[in-house]
mmCIF file of C-alpha atoms and ligand atoms in Angstrom:
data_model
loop_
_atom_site.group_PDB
_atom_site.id
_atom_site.type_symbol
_atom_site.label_atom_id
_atom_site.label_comp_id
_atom_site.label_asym_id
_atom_site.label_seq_id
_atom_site.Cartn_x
_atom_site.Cartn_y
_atom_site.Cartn_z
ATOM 1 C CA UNK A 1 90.377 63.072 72.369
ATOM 2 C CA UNK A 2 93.888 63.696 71.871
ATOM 3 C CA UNK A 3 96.983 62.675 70.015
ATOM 4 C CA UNK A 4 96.543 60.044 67.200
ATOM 5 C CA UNK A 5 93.097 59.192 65.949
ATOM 6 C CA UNK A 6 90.375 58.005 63.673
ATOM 7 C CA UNK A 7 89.157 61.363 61.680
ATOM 8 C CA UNK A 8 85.775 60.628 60.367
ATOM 9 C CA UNK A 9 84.304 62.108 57.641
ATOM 10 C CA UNK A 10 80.554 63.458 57.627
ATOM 11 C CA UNK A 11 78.179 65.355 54.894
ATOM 12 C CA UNK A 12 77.160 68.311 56.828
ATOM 13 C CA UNK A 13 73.724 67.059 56.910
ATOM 14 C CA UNK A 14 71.469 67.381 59.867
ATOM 15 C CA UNK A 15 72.806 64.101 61.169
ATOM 16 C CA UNK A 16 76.276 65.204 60.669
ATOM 17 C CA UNK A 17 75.681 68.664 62.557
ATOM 18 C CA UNK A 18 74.265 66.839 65.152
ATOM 19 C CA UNK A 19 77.451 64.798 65.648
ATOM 20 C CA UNK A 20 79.761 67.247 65.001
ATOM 21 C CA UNK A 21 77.933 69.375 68.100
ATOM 22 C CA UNK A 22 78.366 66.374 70.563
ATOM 23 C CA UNK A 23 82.181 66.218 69.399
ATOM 24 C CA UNK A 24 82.554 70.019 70.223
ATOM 25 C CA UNK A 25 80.071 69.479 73.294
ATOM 26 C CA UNK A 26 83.102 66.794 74.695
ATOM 27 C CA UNK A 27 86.028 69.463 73.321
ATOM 28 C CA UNK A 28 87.090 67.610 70.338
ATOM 29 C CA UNK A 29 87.794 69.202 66.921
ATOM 30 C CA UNK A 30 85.630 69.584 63.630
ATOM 31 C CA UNK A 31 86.800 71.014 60.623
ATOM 32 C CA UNK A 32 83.888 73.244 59.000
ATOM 33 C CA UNK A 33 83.282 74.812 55.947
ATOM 34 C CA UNK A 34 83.075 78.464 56.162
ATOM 35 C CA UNK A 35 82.419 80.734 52.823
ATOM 36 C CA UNK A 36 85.423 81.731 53.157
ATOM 37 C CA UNK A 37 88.233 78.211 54.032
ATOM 38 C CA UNK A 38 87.845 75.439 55.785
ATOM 39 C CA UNK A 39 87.851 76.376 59.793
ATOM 40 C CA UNK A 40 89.155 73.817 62.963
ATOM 41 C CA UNK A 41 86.749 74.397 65.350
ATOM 42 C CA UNK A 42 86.777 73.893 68.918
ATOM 43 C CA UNK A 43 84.561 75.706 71.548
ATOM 44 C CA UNK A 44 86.302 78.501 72.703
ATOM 45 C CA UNK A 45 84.957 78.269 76.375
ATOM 46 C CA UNK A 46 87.346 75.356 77.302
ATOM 47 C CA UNK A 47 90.944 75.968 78.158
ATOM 48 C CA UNK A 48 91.633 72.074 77.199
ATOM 49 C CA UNK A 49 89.312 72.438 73.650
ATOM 50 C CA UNK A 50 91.700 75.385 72.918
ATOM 51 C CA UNK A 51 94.687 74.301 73.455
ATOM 52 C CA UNK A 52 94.367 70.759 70.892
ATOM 53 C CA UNK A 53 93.218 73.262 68.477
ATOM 54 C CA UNK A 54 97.504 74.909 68.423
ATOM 55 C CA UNK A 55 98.484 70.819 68.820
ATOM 56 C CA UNK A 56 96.781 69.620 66.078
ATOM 57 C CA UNK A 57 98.287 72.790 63.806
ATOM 58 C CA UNK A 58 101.396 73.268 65.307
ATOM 59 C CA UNK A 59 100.322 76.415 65.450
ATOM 60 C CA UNK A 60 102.889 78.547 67.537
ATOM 61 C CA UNK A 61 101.094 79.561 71.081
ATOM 62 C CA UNK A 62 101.344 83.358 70.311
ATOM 63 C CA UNK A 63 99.419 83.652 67.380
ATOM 64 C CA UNK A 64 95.529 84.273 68.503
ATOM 65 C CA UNK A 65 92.149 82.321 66.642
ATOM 66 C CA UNK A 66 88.910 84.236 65.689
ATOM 67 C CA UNK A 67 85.782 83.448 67.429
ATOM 68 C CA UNK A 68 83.037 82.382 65.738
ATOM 69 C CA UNK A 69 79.359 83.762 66.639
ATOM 70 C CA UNK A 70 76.128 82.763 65.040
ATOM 71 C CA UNK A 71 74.670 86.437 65.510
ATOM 72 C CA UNK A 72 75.635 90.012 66.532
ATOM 73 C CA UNK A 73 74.275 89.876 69.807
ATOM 74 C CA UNK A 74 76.388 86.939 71.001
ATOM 75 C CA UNK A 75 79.405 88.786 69.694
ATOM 76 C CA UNK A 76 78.382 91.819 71.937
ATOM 77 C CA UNK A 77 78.224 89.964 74.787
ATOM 78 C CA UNK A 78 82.149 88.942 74.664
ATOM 79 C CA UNK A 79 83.331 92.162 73.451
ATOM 80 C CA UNK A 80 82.998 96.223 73.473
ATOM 81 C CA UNK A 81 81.689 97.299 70.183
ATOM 82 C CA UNK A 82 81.871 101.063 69.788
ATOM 83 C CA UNK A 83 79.486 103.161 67.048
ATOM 84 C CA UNK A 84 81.677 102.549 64.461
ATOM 85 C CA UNK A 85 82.591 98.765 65.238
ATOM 86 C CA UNK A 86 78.470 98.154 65.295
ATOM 87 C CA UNK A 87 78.543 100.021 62.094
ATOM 88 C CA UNK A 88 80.527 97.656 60.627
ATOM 89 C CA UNK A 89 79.305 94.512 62.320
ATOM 90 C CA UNK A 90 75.838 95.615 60.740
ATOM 91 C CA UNK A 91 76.446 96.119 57.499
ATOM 92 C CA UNK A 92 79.039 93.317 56.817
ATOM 93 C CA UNK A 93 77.829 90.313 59.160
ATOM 94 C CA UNK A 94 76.870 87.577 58.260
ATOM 95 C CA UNK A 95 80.266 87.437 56.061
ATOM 96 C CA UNK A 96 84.100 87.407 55.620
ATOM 97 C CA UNK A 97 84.978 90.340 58.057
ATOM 98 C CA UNK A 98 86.478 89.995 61.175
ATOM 99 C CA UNK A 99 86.757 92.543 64.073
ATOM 100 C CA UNK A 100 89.386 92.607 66.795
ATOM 101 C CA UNK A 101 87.585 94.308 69.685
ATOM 102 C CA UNK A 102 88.492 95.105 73.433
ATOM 103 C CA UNK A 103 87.501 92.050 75.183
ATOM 104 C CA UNK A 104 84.615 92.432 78.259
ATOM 105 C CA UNK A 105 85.450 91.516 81.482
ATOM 106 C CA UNK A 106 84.123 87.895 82.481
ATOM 107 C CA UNK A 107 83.855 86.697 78.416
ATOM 108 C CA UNK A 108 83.878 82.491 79.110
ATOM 109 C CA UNK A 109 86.548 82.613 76.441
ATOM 110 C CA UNK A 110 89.581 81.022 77.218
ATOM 111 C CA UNK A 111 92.733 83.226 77.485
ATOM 112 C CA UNK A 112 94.573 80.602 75.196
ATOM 113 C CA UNK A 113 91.954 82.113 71.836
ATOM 114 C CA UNK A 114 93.448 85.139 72.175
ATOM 115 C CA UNK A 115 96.971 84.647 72.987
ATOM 116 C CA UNK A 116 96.486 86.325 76.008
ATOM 117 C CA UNK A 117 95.883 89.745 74.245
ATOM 118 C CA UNK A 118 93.339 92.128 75.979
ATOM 119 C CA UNK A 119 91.310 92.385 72.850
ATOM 120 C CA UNK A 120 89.307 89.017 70.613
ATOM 121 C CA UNK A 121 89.148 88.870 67.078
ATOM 122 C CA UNK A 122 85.358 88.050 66.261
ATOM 123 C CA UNK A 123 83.298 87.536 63.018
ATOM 124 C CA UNK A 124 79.635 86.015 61.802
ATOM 125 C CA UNK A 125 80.170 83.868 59.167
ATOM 126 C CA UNK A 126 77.704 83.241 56.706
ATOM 127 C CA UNK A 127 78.256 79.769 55.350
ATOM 128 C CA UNK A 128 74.806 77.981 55.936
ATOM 129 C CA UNK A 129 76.904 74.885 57.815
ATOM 130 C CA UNK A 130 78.908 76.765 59.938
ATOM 131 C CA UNK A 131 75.707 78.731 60.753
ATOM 132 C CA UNK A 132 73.951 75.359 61.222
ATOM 133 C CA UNK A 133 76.573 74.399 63.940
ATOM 134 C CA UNK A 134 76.867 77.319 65.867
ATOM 135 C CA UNK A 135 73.157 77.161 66.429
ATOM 136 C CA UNK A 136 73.504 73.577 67.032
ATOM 137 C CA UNK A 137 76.307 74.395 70.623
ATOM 138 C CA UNK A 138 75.766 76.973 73.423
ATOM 139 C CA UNK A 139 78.936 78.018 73.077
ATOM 140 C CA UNK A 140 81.216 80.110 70.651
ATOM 141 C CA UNK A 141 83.433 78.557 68.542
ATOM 142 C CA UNK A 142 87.850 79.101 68.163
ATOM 143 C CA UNK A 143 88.358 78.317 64.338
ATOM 144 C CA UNK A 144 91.428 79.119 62.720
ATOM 145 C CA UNK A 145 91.892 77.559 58.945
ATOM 146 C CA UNK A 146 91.940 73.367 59.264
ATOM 147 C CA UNK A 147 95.199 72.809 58.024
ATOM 148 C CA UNK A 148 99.281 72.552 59.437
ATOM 149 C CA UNK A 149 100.630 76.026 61.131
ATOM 150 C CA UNK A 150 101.883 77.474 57.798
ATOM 151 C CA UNK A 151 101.240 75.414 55.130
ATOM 152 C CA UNK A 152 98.202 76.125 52.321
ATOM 153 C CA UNK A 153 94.451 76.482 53.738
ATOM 154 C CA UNK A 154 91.809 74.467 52.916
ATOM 155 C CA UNK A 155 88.867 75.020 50.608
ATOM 156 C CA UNK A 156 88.302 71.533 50.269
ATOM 157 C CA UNK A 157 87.407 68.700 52.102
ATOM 158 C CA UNK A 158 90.498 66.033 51.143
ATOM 159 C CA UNK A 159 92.665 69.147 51.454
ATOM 160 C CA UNK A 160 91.813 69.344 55.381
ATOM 161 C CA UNK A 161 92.496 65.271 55.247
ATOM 162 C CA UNK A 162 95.971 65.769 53.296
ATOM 163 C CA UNK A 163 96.934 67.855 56.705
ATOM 164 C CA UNK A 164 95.068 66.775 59.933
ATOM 165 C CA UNK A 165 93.994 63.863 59.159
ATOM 166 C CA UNK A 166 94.540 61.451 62.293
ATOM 167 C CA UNK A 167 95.129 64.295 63.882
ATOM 168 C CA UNK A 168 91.257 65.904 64.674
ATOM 169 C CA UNK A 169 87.739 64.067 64.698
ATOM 170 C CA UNK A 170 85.912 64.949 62.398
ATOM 171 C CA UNK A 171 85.254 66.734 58.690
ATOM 172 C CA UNK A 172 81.865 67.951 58.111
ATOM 173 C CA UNK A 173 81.763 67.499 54.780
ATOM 174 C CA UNK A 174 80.126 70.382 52.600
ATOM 175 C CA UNK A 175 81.478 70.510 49.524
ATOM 176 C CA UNK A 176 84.550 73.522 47.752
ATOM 177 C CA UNK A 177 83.906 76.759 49.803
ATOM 178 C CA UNK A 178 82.490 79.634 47.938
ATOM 179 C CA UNK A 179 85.366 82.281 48.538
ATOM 180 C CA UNK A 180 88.414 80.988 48.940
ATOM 181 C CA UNK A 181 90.697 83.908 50.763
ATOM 182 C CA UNK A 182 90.601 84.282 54.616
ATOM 183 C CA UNK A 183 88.485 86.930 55.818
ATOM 184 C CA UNK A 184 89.297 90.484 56.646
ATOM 185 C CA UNK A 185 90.604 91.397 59.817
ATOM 186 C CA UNK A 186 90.155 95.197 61.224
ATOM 187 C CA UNK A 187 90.907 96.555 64.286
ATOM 188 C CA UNK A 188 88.835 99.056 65.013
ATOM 189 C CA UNK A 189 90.234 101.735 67.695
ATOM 190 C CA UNK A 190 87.613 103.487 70.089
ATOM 191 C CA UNK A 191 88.337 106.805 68.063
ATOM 192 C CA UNK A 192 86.304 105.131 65.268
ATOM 193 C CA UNK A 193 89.569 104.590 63.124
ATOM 194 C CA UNK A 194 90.297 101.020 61.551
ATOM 195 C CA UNK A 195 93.932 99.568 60.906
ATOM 196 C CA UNK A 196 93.575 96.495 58.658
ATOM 197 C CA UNK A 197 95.564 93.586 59.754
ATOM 198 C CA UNK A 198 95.002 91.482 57.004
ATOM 199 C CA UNK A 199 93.162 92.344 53.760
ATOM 200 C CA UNK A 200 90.176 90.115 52.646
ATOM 201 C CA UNK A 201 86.654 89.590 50.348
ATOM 202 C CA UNK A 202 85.851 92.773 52.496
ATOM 203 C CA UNK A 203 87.777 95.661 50.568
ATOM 204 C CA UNK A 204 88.743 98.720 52.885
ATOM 205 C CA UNK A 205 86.964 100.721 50.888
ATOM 206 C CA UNK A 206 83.585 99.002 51.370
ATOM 207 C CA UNK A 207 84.742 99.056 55.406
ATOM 208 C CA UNK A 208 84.585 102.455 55.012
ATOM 209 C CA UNK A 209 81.593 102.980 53.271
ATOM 210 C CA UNK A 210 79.775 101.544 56.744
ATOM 211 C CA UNK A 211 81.088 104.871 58.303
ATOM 212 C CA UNK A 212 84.161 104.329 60.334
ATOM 213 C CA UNK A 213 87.817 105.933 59.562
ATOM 214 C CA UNK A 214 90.605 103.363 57.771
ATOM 215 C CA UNK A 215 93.798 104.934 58.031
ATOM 216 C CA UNK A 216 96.314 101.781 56.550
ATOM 217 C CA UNK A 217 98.711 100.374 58.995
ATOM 218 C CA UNK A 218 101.419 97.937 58.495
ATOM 219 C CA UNK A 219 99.660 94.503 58.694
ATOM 220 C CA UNK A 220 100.983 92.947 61.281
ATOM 221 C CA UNK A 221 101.223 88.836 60.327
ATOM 222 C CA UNK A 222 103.359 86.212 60.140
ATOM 223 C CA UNK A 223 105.038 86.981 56.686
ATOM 224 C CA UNK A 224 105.723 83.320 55.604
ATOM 225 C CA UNK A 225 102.478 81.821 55.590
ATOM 226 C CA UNK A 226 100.263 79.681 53.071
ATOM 227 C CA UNK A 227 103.431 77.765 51.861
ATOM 228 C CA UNK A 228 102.953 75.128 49.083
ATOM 229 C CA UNK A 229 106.780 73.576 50.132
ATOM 230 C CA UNK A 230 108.717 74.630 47.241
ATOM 231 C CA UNK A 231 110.063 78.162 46.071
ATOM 232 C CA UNK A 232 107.107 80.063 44.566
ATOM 233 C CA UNK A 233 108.207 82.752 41.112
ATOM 234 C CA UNK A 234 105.504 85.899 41.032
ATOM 235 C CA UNK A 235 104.655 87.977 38.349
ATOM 236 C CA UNK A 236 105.355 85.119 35.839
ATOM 237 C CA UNK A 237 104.657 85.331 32.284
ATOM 238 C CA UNK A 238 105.520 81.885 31.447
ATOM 239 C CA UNK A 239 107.206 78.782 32.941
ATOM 240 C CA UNK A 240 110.978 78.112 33.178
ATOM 241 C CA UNK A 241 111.748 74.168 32.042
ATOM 242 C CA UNK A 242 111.262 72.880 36.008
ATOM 243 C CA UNK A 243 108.112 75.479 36.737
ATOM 244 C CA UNK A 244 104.537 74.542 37.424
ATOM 245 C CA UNK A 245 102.812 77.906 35.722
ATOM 246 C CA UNK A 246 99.733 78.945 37.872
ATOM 247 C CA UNK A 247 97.817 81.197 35.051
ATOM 248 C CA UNK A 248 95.668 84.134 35.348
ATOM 249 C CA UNK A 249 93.631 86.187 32.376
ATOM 250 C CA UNK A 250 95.983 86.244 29.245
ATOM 251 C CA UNK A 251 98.404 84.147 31.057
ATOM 252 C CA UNK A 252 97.388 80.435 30.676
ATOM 253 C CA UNK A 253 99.009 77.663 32.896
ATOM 254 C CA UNK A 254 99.335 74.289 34.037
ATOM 255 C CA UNK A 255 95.695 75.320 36.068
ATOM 256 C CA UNK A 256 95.268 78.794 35.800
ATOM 257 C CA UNK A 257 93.248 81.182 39.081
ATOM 258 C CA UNK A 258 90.859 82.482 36.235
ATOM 259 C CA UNK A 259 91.251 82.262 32.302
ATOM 260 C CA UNK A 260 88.554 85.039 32.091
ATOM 261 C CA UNK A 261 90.317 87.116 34.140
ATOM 262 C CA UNK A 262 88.243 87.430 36.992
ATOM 263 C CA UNK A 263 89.140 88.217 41.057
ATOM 264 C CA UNK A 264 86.581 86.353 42.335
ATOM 265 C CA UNK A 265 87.013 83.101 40.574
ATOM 266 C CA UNK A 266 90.636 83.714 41.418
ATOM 267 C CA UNK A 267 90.255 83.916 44.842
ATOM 268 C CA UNK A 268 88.007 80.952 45.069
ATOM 269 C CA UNK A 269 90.321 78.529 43.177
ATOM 270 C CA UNK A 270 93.580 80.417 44.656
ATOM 271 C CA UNK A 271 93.963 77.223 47.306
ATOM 272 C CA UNK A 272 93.414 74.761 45.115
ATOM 273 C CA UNK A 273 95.866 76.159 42.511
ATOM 274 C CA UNK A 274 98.155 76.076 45.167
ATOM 275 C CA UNK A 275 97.457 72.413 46.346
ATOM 276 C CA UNK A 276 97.455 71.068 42.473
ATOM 277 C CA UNK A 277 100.816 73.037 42.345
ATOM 278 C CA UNK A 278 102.565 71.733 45.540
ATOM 279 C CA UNK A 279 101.298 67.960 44.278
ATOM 280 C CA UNK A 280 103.019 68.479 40.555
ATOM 281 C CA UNK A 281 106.266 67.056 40.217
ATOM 282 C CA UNK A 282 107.777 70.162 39.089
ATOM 283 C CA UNK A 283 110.383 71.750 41.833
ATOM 284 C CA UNK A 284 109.307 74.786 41.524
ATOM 285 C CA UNK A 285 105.989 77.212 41.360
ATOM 286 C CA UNK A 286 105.306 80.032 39.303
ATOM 287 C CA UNK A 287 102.063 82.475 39.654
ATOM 288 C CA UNK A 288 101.185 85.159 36.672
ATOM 289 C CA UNK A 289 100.712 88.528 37.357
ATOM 290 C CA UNK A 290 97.534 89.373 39.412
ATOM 291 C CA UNK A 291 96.271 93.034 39.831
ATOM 292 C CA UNK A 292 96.464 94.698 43.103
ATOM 293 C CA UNK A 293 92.967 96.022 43.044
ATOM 294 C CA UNK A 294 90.228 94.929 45.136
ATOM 295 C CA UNK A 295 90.136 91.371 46.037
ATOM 296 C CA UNK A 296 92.857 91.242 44.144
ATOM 297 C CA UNK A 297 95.201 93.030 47.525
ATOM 298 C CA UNK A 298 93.611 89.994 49.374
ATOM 299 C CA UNK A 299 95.003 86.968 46.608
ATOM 300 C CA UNK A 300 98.394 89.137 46.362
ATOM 301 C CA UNK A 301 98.832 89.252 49.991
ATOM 302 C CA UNK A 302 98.283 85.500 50.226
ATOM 303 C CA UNK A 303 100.733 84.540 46.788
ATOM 304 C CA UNK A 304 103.548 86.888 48.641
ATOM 305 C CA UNK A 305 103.906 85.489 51.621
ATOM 306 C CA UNK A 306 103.545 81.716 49.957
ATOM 307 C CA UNK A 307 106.516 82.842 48.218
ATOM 308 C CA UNK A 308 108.289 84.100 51.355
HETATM 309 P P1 AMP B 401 93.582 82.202 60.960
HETATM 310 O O1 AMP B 401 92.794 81.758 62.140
HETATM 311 O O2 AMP B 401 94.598 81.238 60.507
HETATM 312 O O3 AMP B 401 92.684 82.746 59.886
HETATM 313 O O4 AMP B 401 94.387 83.461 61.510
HETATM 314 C C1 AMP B 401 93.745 84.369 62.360
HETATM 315 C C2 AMP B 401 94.469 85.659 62.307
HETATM 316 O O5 AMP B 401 93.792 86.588 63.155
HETATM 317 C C3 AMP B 401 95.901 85.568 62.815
HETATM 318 O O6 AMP B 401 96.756 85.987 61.800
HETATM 319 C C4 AMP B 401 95.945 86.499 64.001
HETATM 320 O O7 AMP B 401 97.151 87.230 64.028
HETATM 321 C C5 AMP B 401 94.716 87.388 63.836
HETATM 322 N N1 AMP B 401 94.155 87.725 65.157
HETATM 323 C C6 AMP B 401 93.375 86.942 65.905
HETATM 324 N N2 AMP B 401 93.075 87.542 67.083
HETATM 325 C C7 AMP B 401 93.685 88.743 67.075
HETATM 326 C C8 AMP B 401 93.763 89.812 68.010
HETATM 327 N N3 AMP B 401 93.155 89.765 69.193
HETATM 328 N N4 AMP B 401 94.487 90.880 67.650
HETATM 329 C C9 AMP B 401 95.112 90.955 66.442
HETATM 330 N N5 AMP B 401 95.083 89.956 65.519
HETATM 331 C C10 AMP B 401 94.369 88.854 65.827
HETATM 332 MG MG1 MG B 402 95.461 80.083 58.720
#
């Protein structure tokens, strides 16, 4: 299970879940629709499992994966949640949040899924597949986004295939996911306060609403990121003669995020924008305005540091 080989596909039918378990049960790699991309899992108990998740990416060694739990309780027994962390856990799990916890003593999770950091970023998700699987294993599951370190995630099947293909075993096949943006990561300290590493479907706001504190702190990611491989304009109003226009609301493009003007279809189709974009034969990308409201921090976040 390593180096070059065959990637099957699969639907992510009970068949296909079934296989995909006894690839993770051996420490191979799926790719998974989540609602939010397309995750490469691996279980997260196995040093070996791990570790071809950062080969197959090229993922550099010192960026950490979230862990993926089928329930709160399993998530409890890897890390300390304090009040406010439950708080959270309870009012946004299943979904697109993820929480980056002290890590217990004795969690079978291999040093390698967090980087070696004393804490684990965890999170529910909600798709009904990736739900279906982590019922389907004993173990958690290490699932970063299925494509290259660096290059445009996945919210389709073929666009996990256009970057790991030979490269992982299998793609349970299930269909465009539903959201389209990463989720949210928090920290959440034990005074209760939140710092939000990378803003998602889960607004701060909302976060806050469950009860715990969210002073802002600088995000602290890798600021070139989601890259289509060409120089990306923002803010665009209209194309320049060797542009591919990605439109939004008034703006119209070659595709456009949302002619109606709407976040949510805009952060579903983001990836795919990008992908149609990066395929044109245009040199160069251009994005219309989006506004920094909302989901809309979560789509900017992602277009700025394509454009890096
Ligand atoms: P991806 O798996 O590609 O969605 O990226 C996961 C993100 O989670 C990375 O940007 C990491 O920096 C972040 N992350 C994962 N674990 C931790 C952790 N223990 N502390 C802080 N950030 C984390
Ligand atoms: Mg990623």
């Amino acid at each position: 299970m390593s180096g070059k080989k065959v990637t099957e596909v699969r639907l992510a039918d009970a068949a296909g879940i079934a296989e995909a378990a006894r690839i993770l049960d051996l420490g191979g790699l799926v790719a998974v629709p989540t609602e939010t991309v397309y995750g490469l899992a691996a279980r997260a108990d196995r040093a070996e499992a791990v570790a071809r998740i950062y080969a197959a990416k090229g993922r550099p060694s010192f960026n950490p994966l979230i862990l993926h739990l089928s329930d709160l309780a399993a998530a409890e027994r890897l890390a300390h949640f304090s009040p406010a962390a439950r708080a959270l856990a309870e009012a946004h799990w299943p979904g697109p949040l993820t929480l980056v916890l002290p890590r217990r003593d004795g969690a079978e999770v291999a040093p390698a899924v967090s980087a070696g950091l004393p804490t684990l970023a965890l999170r529910v998700p909600a798709h009904p597949v990736m739900q279906a699987l982590l019922g389907a294993v004993p173990f958690p599951l290490a699932a970063p986004s299925a494509n290259r370190s660096g290059f445009i995630s996945p919210t389709r099947p073929e666009h996990v295939l256009a970057s790991l293909d030979g490269r992982i075993d299998l793609v349970l096949d299930g269909g465009a996911c539903p959201g389209g943006v990463e989720s949210t990561i928090l920290a959440v300290r034990a005074d209760g306060s939140l710092a939000e590493l990378r803003p998602g479907p889960i607004t701060l706001d909302a976060a806050r609403a469950s009860g715990a504190r969210a002073p802002i702190e600088a995000p602290g990611q890798l600021e070139r990121h989601y890259a289509p491989g060409k120089p990306v304009r923002l803010g665009a109003r209209s194309a320049e003669a060797d542009e591919f226009l990605i439109g939004f609301g008034p703006v119209a493009g070659a595709v456009t995020l949302s002619a109606r003007g709407d976040l949510t279809e805009a952060a579903a189709r983001l990836y795919a924008c990008l992908h149609a974009a990066a395929l044109a034969p245009q040199p160069r990308i251009a994005v219309a305005p989006v506004p920094d409201v909302g989901l809309g921090r979560a789509i900017n976040d992602r277009l700025r540091r394509a454009a890096a």
